[in-house]
PDB file of C-alpha atoms in Angstrom:
ATOM      1  CA  UNK A   1      37.825 -28.619 -54.225  1.00  0.00           C
ATOM      2  CA  UNK A   2      35.137 -30.566 -52.395  1.00  0.00           C
ATOM      3  CA  UNK A   3      31.600 -31.361 -53.411  1.00  0.00           C
ATOM      4  CA  UNK A   4      29.960 -28.792 -51.122  1.00  0.00           C
ATOM      5  CA  UNK A   5      32.304 -26.019 -52.277  1.00  0.00           C
ATOM      6  CA  UNK A   6      31.707 -26.869 -55.937  1.00  0.00           C
ATOM      7  CA  UNK A   7      27.932 -26.970 -55.436  1.00  0.00           C
ATOM      8  CA  UNK A   8      27.886 -23.626 -53.616  1.00  0.00           C
ATOM      9  CA  UNK A   9      30.053 -21.872 -56.189  1.00  0.00           C
ATOM     10  CA  UNK A  10      28.064 -23.338 -59.096  1.00  0.00           C
ATOM     11  CA  UNK A  11      24.743 -22.246 -57.632  1.00  0.00           C
ATOM     12  CA  UNK A  12      26.086 -18.846 -56.587  1.00  0.00           C
ATOM     13  CA  UNK A  13      26.990 -18.201 -60.218  1.00  0.00           C
ATOM     14  CA  UNK A  14      23.442 -18.769 -61.443  1.00  0.00           C
ATOM     15  CA  UNK A  15      20.956 -15.921 -61.939  1.00  0.00           C
ATOM     16  CA  UNK A  16      18.574 -15.605 -59.014  1.00  0.00           C
ATOM     17  CA  UNK A  17      15.487 -16.523 -61.130  1.00  0.00           C
ATOM     18  CA  UNK A  18      17.245 -19.732 -62.219  1.00  0.00           C
ATOM     19  CA  UNK A  19      17.938 -20.624 -58.580  1.00  0.00           C
ATOM     20  CA  UNK A  20      14.271 -20.105 -57.701  1.00  0.00           C
ATOM     21  CA  UNK A  21      13.000 -22.105 -60.685  1.00  0.00           C
ATOM     22  CA  UNK A  22      15.346 -25.059 -60.139  1.00  0.00           C
ATOM     23  CA  UNK A  23      14.716 -25.228 -56.400  1.00  0.00           C
ATOM     24  CA  UNK A  24      10.990 -24.704 -56.839  1.00  0.00           C
ATOM     25  CA  UNK A  25      10.749 -27.573 -59.324  1.00  0.00           C
ATOM     26  CA  UNK A  26      12.675 -29.852 -56.982  1.00  0.00           C
ATOM     27  CA  UNK A  27      10.458 -28.892 -54.045  1.00  0.00           C
ATOM     28  CA  UNK A  28       7.313 -29.393 -56.131  1.00  0.00           C
ATOM     29  CA  UNK A  29       8.458 -32.711 -57.571  1.00  0.00           C
ATOM     30  CA  UNK A  30       9.431 -34.190 -54.223  1.00  0.00           C
ATOM     31  CA  UNK A  31       5.826 -34.694 -53.092  1.00  0.00           C
ATOM     32  CA  UNK A  32       4.077 -34.510 -56.457  1.00  0.00           C
ATOM     33  CA  UNK A  33       5.923 -37.323 -58.261  1.00  0.00           C
ATOM     34  CA  UNK A  34       8.197 -38.756 -55.589  1.00  0.00           C
ATOM     35  CA  UNK A  35      11.569 -37.177 -56.398  1.00  0.00           C
ATOM     36  CA  UNK A  36      12.379 -37.254 -52.702  1.00  0.00           C
ATOM     37  CA  UNK A  37      13.996 -40.679 -52.950  1.00  0.00           C
ATOM     38  CA  UNK A  38      16.539 -39.256 -55.452  1.00  0.00           C
ATOM     39  CA  UNK A  39      17.314 -35.839 -53.986  1.00  0.00           C
ATOM     40  CA  UNK A  40      15.597 -34.787 -50.734  1.00  0.00           C
ATOM     41  CA  UNK A  41      13.886 -31.419 -51.112  1.00  0.00           C
ATOM     42  CA  UNK A  42      15.315 -30.132 -47.848  1.00  0.00           C
ATOM     43  CA  UNK A  43      18.881 -30.769 -49.088  1.00  0.00           C
ATOM     44  CA  UNK A  44      18.264 -28.884 -52.311  1.00  0.00           C
ATOM     45  CA  UNK A  45      16.586 -26.010 -50.484  1.00  0.00           C
ATOM     46  CA  UNK A  46      19.416 -25.737 -47.950  1.00  0.00           C
ATOM     47  CA  UNK A  47      22.025 -25.540 -50.706  1.00  0.00           C
ATOM     48  CA  UNK A  48      19.993 -23.039 -52.739  1.00  0.00           C
ATOM     49  CA  UNK A  49      19.356 -20.888 -49.659  1.00  0.00           C
ATOM     50  CA  UNK A  50      23.108 -20.310 -49.234  1.00  0.00           C
ATOM     51  CA  UNK A  51      22.765 -17.824 -52.117  1.00  0.00           C
ATOM     52  CA  UNK A  52      20.388 -15.635 -50.091  1.00  0.00           C
ATOM     53  CA  UNK A  53      22.130 -12.371 -49.244  1.00  0.00           C
ATOM     54  CA  UNK A  54      19.260  -9.877 -49.019  1.00  0.00           C
ATOM     55  CA  UNK A  55      15.916  -9.706 -47.200  1.00  0.00           C
ATOM     56  CA  UNK A  56      13.860  -9.259 -50.415  1.00  0.00           C
ATOM     57  CA  UNK A  57      15.369 -12.394 -51.954  1.00  0.00           C
ATOM     58  CA  UNK A  58      14.831 -14.266 -48.688  1.00  0.00           C
ATOM     59  CA  UNK A  59      11.141 -13.344 -48.699  1.00  0.00           C
ATOM     60  CA  UNK A  60      10.804 -14.155 -52.398  1.00  0.00           C
ATOM     61  CA  UNK A  61      12.349 -17.595 -51.979  1.00  0.00           C
ATOM     62  CA  UNK A  62      10.168 -18.230 -48.927  1.00  0.00           C
ATOM     63  CA  UNK A  63       6.951 -17.428 -50.807  1.00  0.00           C
ATOM     64  CA  UNK A  64       7.960 -19.381 -53.934  1.00  0.00           C
ATOM     65  CA  UNK A  65       9.057 -22.483 -52.013  1.00  0.00           C
ATOM     66  CA  UNK A  66       5.916 -22.446 -49.875  1.00  0.00           C
ATOM     67  CA  UNK A  67       3.716 -22.330 -52.974  1.00  0.00           C
ATOM     68  CA  UNK A  68       5.716 -25.060 -54.732  1.00  0.00           C
ATOM     69  CA  UNK A  69       5.700 -27.330 -51.676  1.00  0.00           C
ATOM     70  CA  UNK A  70       1.951 -26.924 -51.107  1.00  0.00           C
ATOM     71  CA  UNK A  71       1.223 -27.384 -54.824  1.00  0.00           C
ATOM     72  CA  UNK A  72       3.318 -30.557 -54.877  1.00  0.00           C
ATOM     73  CA  UNK A  73       1.397 -31.853 -51.883  1.00  0.00           C
ATOM     74  CA  UNK A  74      -1.910 -31.213 -53.645  1.00  0.00           C
ATOM     75  CA  UNK A  75      -0.821 -33.061 -56.788  1.00  0.00           C
ATOM     76  CA  UNK A  76       0.342 -35.986 -54.650  1.00  0.00           C
ATOM     77  CA  UNK A  77      -2.998 -35.935 -52.832  1.00  0.00           C
ATOM     78  CA  UNK A  78      -4.940 -36.031 -56.116  1.00  0.00           C
ATOM     79  CA  UNK A  79      -2.819 -38.947 -57.352  1.00  0.00           C
ATOM     80  CA  UNK A  80      -3.653 -40.795 -54.156  1.00  0.00           C
ATOM     81  CA  UNK A  81      -7.371 -40.125 -54.612  1.00  0.00           C
ATOM     82  CA  UNK A  82      -7.259 -41.317 -58.218  1.00  0.00           C
ATOM     83  CA  UNK A  83      -5.154 -44.475 -57.931  1.00  0.00           C
ATOM     84  CA  UNK A  84      -5.849 -45.417 -54.308  1.00  0.00           C
ATOM     85  CA  UNK A  85      -4.142 -48.436 -52.772  1.00  0.00           C
ATOM     86  CA  UNK A  86      -2.671 -49.387 -56.165  1.00  0.00           C
ATOM     87  CA  UNK A  87       0.092 -46.873 -55.489  1.00  0.00           C
ATOM     88  CA  UNK A  88       1.502 -49.104 -52.761  1.00  0.00           C
ATOM     89  CA  UNK A  89       2.462 -51.713 -55.352  1.00  0.00           C
ATOM     90  CA  UNK A  90       4.219 -49.309 -57.720  1.00  0.00           C
ATOM     91  CA  UNK A  91       7.983 -49.402 -58.324  1.00  0.00           C
ATOM     92  CA  UNK A  92       8.313 -45.863 -56.988  1.00  0.00           C
ATOM     93  CA  UNK A  93       6.856 -46.757 -53.597  1.00  0.00           C
ATOM     94  CA  UNK A  94       8.897 -49.965 -53.579  1.00  0.00           C
ATOM     95  CA  UNK A  95      12.104 -47.938 -53.935  1.00  0.00           C
ATOM     96  CA  UNK A  96      11.163 -45.773 -50.982  1.00  0.00           C
ATOM     97  CA  UNK A  97       9.937 -48.741 -48.971  1.00  0.00           C
ATOM     98  CA  UNK A  98       6.418 -50.099 -48.659  1.00  0.00           C
ATOM     99  CA  UNK A  99       6.867 -49.920 -44.888  1.00  0.00           C
ATOM    100  CA  UNK A 100       7.263 -46.134 -45.155  1.00  0.00           C
ATOM    101  CA  UNK A 101       4.030 -46.012 -47.140  1.00  0.00           C
ATOM    102  CA  UNK A 102       2.299 -48.041 -44.437  1.00  0.00           C
ATOM    103  CA  UNK A 103       3.664 -45.712 -41.752  1.00  0.00           C
ATOM    104  CA  UNK A 104       2.394 -42.644 -43.611  1.00  0.00           C
ATOM    105  CA  UNK A 105      -1.035 -44.189 -44.167  1.00  0.00           C
ATOM    106  CA  UNK A 106      -1.352 -45.362 -40.575  1.00  0.00           C
ATOM    107  CA  UNK A 107      -0.239 -41.968 -39.263  1.00  0.00           C
ATOM    108  CA  UNK A 108      -2.891 -40.180 -41.310  1.00  0.00           C
ATOM    109  CA  UNK A 109      -5.642 -42.533 -40.196  1.00  0.00           C
ATOM    110  CA  UNK A 110      -4.723 -41.978 -36.560  1.00  0.00           C
ATOM    111  CA  UNK A 111      -3.840 -38.260 -36.603  1.00  0.00           C
ATOM    112  CA  UNK A 112      -5.634 -36.879 -39.638  1.00  0.00           C
ATOM    113  CA  UNK A 113      -4.527 -33.418 -40.765  1.00  0.00           C
ATOM    114  CA  UNK A 114      -1.967 -33.212 -37.958  1.00  0.00           C
ATOM    115  CA  UNK A 115      -0.069 -36.037 -39.642  1.00  0.00           C
ATOM    116  CA  UNK A 116       0.127 -34.004 -42.863  1.00  0.00           C
ATOM    117  CA  UNK A 117       1.608 -31.085 -40.945  1.00  0.00           C
ATOM    118  CA  UNK A 118       4.226 -33.058 -39.009  1.00  0.00           C
ATOM    119  CA  UNK A 119       5.142 -35.297 -41.948  1.00  0.00           C
ATOM    120  CA  UNK A 120       6.426 -32.208 -43.778  1.00  0.00           C
ATOM    121  CA  UNK A 121       9.463 -32.332 -41.477  1.00  0.00           C
ATOM    122  CA  UNK A 122      10.124 -36.077 -41.914  1.00  0.00           C
ATOM    123  CA  UNK A 123      12.259 -37.183 -44.903  1.00  0.00           C
ATOM    124  CA  UNK A 124      10.834 -39.988 -47.086  1.00  0.00           C
ATOM    125  CA  UNK A 125       7.560 -40.022 -45.112  1.00  0.00           C
ATOM    126  CA  UNK A 126       7.045 -36.449 -46.338  1.00  0.00           C
ATOM    127  CA  UNK A 127       7.328 -37.666 -49.937  1.00  0.00           C
ATOM    128  CA  UNK A 128       4.661 -40.332 -49.458  1.00  0.00           C
ATOM    129  CA  UNK A 129       2.225 -38.547 -47.145  1.00  0.00           C
ATOM    130  CA  UNK A 130       0.237 -36.491 -49.717  1.00  0.00           C
ATOM    131  CA  UNK A 131      -0.591 -39.552 -51.839  1.00  0.00           C
ATOM    132  CA  UNK A 132      -1.244 -41.595 -48.700  1.00  0.00           C
ATOM    133  CA  UNK A 133      -3.608 -38.866 -47.496  1.00  0.00           C
ATOM    134  CA  UNK A 134      -5.554 -39.059 -50.732  1.00  0.00           C
ATOM    135  CA  UNK A 135      -5.681 -42.841 -50.534  1.00  0.00           C
ATOM    136  CA  UNK A 136      -6.824 -42.757 -46.902  1.00  0.00           C
ATOM    137  CA  UNK A 137      -9.779 -40.554 -47.765  1.00  0.00           C
ATOM    138  CA  UNK A 138      -8.725 -37.508 -45.719  1.00  0.00           C
ATOM    139  CA  UNK A 139     -10.936 -34.594 -46.777  1.00  0.00           C
ATOM    140  CA  UNK A 140      -9.132 -32.048 -48.961  1.00  0.00           C
ATOM    141  CA  UNK A 141     -10.553 -29.162 -46.915  1.00  0.00           C
ATOM    142  CA  UNK A 142      -8.601 -30.569 -43.951  1.00  0.00           C
ATOM    143  CA  UNK A 143      -5.560 -31.596 -45.962  1.00  0.00           C
ATOM    144  CA  UNK A 144      -4.928 -28.235 -47.657  1.00  0.00           C
ATOM    145  CA  UNK A 145      -4.603 -25.971 -44.565  1.00  0.00           C
ATOM    146  CA  UNK A 146      -2.267 -28.471 -42.880  1.00  0.00           C
ATOM    147  CA  UNK A 147      -0.201 -28.696 -46.062  1.00  0.00           C
ATOM    148  CA  UNK A 148       0.104 -24.909 -46.432  1.00  0.00           C
ATOM    149  CA  UNK A 149       1.023 -24.313 -42.785  1.00  0.00           C
ATOM    150  CA  UNK A 150       3.567 -27.140 -42.860  1.00  0.00           C
ATOM    151  CA  UNK A 151       5.062 -25.913 -46.135  1.00  0.00           C
ATOM    152  CA  UNK A 152       5.298 -22.349 -44.784  1.00  0.00           C
ATOM    153  CA  UNK A 153       7.200 -23.335 -41.643  1.00  0.00           C
ATOM    154  CA  UNK A 154       9.340 -25.943 -43.441  1.00  0.00           C
ATOM    155  CA  UNK A 155      10.430 -23.406 -46.056  1.00  0.00           C
ATOM    156  CA  UNK A 156      11.159 -20.742 -43.451  1.00  0.00           C
ATOM    157  CA  UNK A 157      13.248 -23.149 -41.366  1.00  0.00           C
ATOM    158  CA  UNK A 158      15.404 -24.453 -44.210  1.00  0.00           C
ATOM    159  CA  UNK A 159      15.879 -21.129 -45.961  1.00  0.00           C
ATOM    160  CA  UNK A 160      16.862 -19.555 -42.656  1.00  0.00           C
ATOM    161  CA  UNK A 161      19.406 -22.289 -41.957  1.00  0.00           C
ATOM    162  CA  UNK A 162      20.793 -22.211 -45.493  1.00  0.00           C
ATOM    163  CA  UNK A 163      21.080 -18.423 -45.546  1.00  0.00           C
ATOM    164  CA  UNK A 164      22.883 -18.479 -42.212  1.00  0.00           C
ATOM    165  CA  UNK A 165      25.151 -21.309 -43.302  1.00  0.00           C
ATOM    166  CA  UNK A 166      26.610 -19.636 -46.380  1.00  0.00           C
ATOM    167  CA  UNK A 167      30.393 -19.663 -46.275  1.00  0.00           C
ATOM    168  CA  UNK A 168      30.363 -21.760 -43.126  1.00  0.00           C
ATOM    169  CA  UNK A 169      29.448 -24.753 -45.309  1.00  0.00           C
ATOM    170  CA  UNK A 170      32.967 -24.736 -46.717  1.00  0.00           C
ATOM    171  CA  UNK A 171      34.407 -24.899 -43.208  1.00  0.00           C
ATOM    172  CA  UNK A 172      32.007 -27.711 -42.362  1.00  0.00           C
ATOM    173  CA  UNK A 173      33.203 -29.544 -45.447  1.00  0.00           C
ATOM    174  CA  UNK A 174      36.811 -29.298 -44.309  1.00  0.00           C
ATOM    175  CA  UNK A 175      35.918 -30.612 -40.866  1.00  0.00           C
ATOM    176  CA  UNK A 176      33.896 -33.463 -42.364  1.00  0.00           C
ATOM    177  CA  UNK A 177      36.724 -34.306 -44.732  1.00  0.00           C
ATOM    178  CA  UNK A 178      39.245 -34.596 -41.884  1.00  0.00           C
ATOM    179  CA  UNK A 179      36.774 -36.450 -39.702  1.00  0.00           C
ATOM    180  CA  UNK A 180      36.093 -38.990 -42.428  1.00  0.00           C
ATOM    181  CA  UNK A 181      39.772 -39.903 -42.671  1.00  0.00           C
ATOM    182  CA  UNK A 182      40.027 -40.227 -38.894  1.00  0.00           C
ATOM    183  CA  UNK A 183      36.911 -42.402 -38.870  1.00  0.00           C
ATOM    184  CA  UNK A 184      38.299 -44.660 -41.588  1.00  0.00           C
ATOM    185  CA  UNK A 185      41.576 -45.042 -39.680  1.00  0.00           C
ATOM    186  CA  UNK A 186      39.721 -45.929 -36.472  1.00  0.00           C
ATOM    187  CA  UNK A 187      37.546 -48.453 -38.294  1.00  0.00           C
ATOM    188  CA  UNK A 188      40.612 -50.041 -39.895  1.00  0.00           C
ATOM    189  CA  UNK A 189      42.295 -50.397 -36.486  1.00  0.00           C
ATOM    190  CA  UNK A 190      39.161 -51.894 -34.958  1.00  0.00           C
ATOM    191  CA  UNK A 191      38.725 -54.381 -37.807  1.00  0.00           C
ATOM    192  CA  UNK A 192      42.371 -55.484 -37.702  1.00  0.00           C
ATOM    193  CA  UNK A 193      42.204 -55.869 -33.911  1.00  0.00           C
ATOM    194  CA  UNK A 194      39.055 -57.998 -34.106  1.00  0.00           C
ATOM    195  CA  UNK A 195      40.537 -60.215 -36.819  1.00  0.00           C
ATOM    196  CA  UNK A 196      43.752 -60.778 -34.832  1.00  0.00           C
ATOM    197  CA  UNK A 197      41.817 -61.540 -31.651  1.00  0.00           C
ATOM    198  CA  UNK A 198      39.594 -64.012 -33.482  1.00  0.00           C
ATOM    199  CA  UNK A 199      42.610 -65.787 -34.957  1.00  0.00           C
ATOM    200  CA  UNK A 200      44.290 -65.969 -31.554  1.00  0.00           C
ATOM    201  CA  UNK A 201      41.088 -67.334 -30.027  1.00  0.00           C
ATOM    202  CA  UNK A 202      40.767 -69.989 -32.743  1.00  0.00           C
ATOM    203  CA  UNK A 203      44.389 -71.059 -32.215  1.00  0.00           C
ATOM    204  CA  UNK A 204      43.860 -71.283 -28.456  1.00  0.00           C
ATOM    205  CA  UNK A 205      40.709 -73.377 -28.901  1.00  0.00           C
ATOM    206  CA  UNK A 206      42.475 -75.629 -31.383  1.00  0.00           C
ATOM    207  CA  UNK A 207      45.379 -76.147 -28.973  1.00  0.00           C
ATOM    208  CA  UNK A 208      43.025 -76.951 -26.102  1.00  0.00           C
ATOM    209  CA  UNK A 209      41.097 -79.534 -28.100  1.00  0.00           C
ATOM    210  CA  UNK A 210      42.509 -83.043 -27.420  1.00  0.00           C
ATOM    211  CA  UNK A 211      43.674 -85.044 -30.399  1.00  0.00           C
ATOM    212  CA  UNK A 212      41.284 -87.897 -31.237  1.00  0.00           C
ATOM    213  CA  UNK A 213      42.806 -91.230 -30.305  1.00  0.00           C
ATOM    214  CA  UNK A 214      42.674 -94.113 -32.700  1.00  0.00           C
ATOM    215  CA  UNK A 215      41.074 -97.208 -31.290  1.00  0.00           C
ATOM    216  CA  UNK A 216      43.445-100.101 -30.947  1.00  0.00           C
ATOM    217  CA  UNK A 217      42.862-102.837 -33.440  1.00  0.00           C
ATOM    218  CA  UNK A 218      41.483-106.022 -31.980  1.00  0.00           C
TER     219      UNK A 218
END
């Protein structure tokens, strides 16, 4: 049994409130305290959304995830306002890449609230953007609407995909499993071919190089 199948069956066996709580905490923590570098929120939401079988549960998950995502953004924003540029030198930002922090900060300075909206759909940058927005001095009255709209559409997109995926994820897993073996075989053939060609080339160059002649003794 593959990883995807195990994950789907484990989650499907959980009570619906437990699914909402676990996924909500992950979604909140991604932008609030930087959990995105461990488990991306979109991955967790996609997997959790495969349990959606009814319209009421779909709508409930949508509302809960939107609130959690927007709340996480706000906490990240407040952390950025409080600690400022010091956040760039923290171990957490270092793990996600200081260059990603710089990209998020630069994007906000150039695009303002629009950057907050679009960053919601960009992994890693999404995790850093709320704190970067607070550090950059973007007004909260501009930050909050962009965060809510982005969270609403992001949640709808991923829940819709996850709900539609459902059992198809197991088929995808089988295809990926077969493809991975084929890919490994192709890579092995390519590597062996390159090594043999390099050896043949080295031998040819060695054969073409004239032997150094010893100077005759006077």
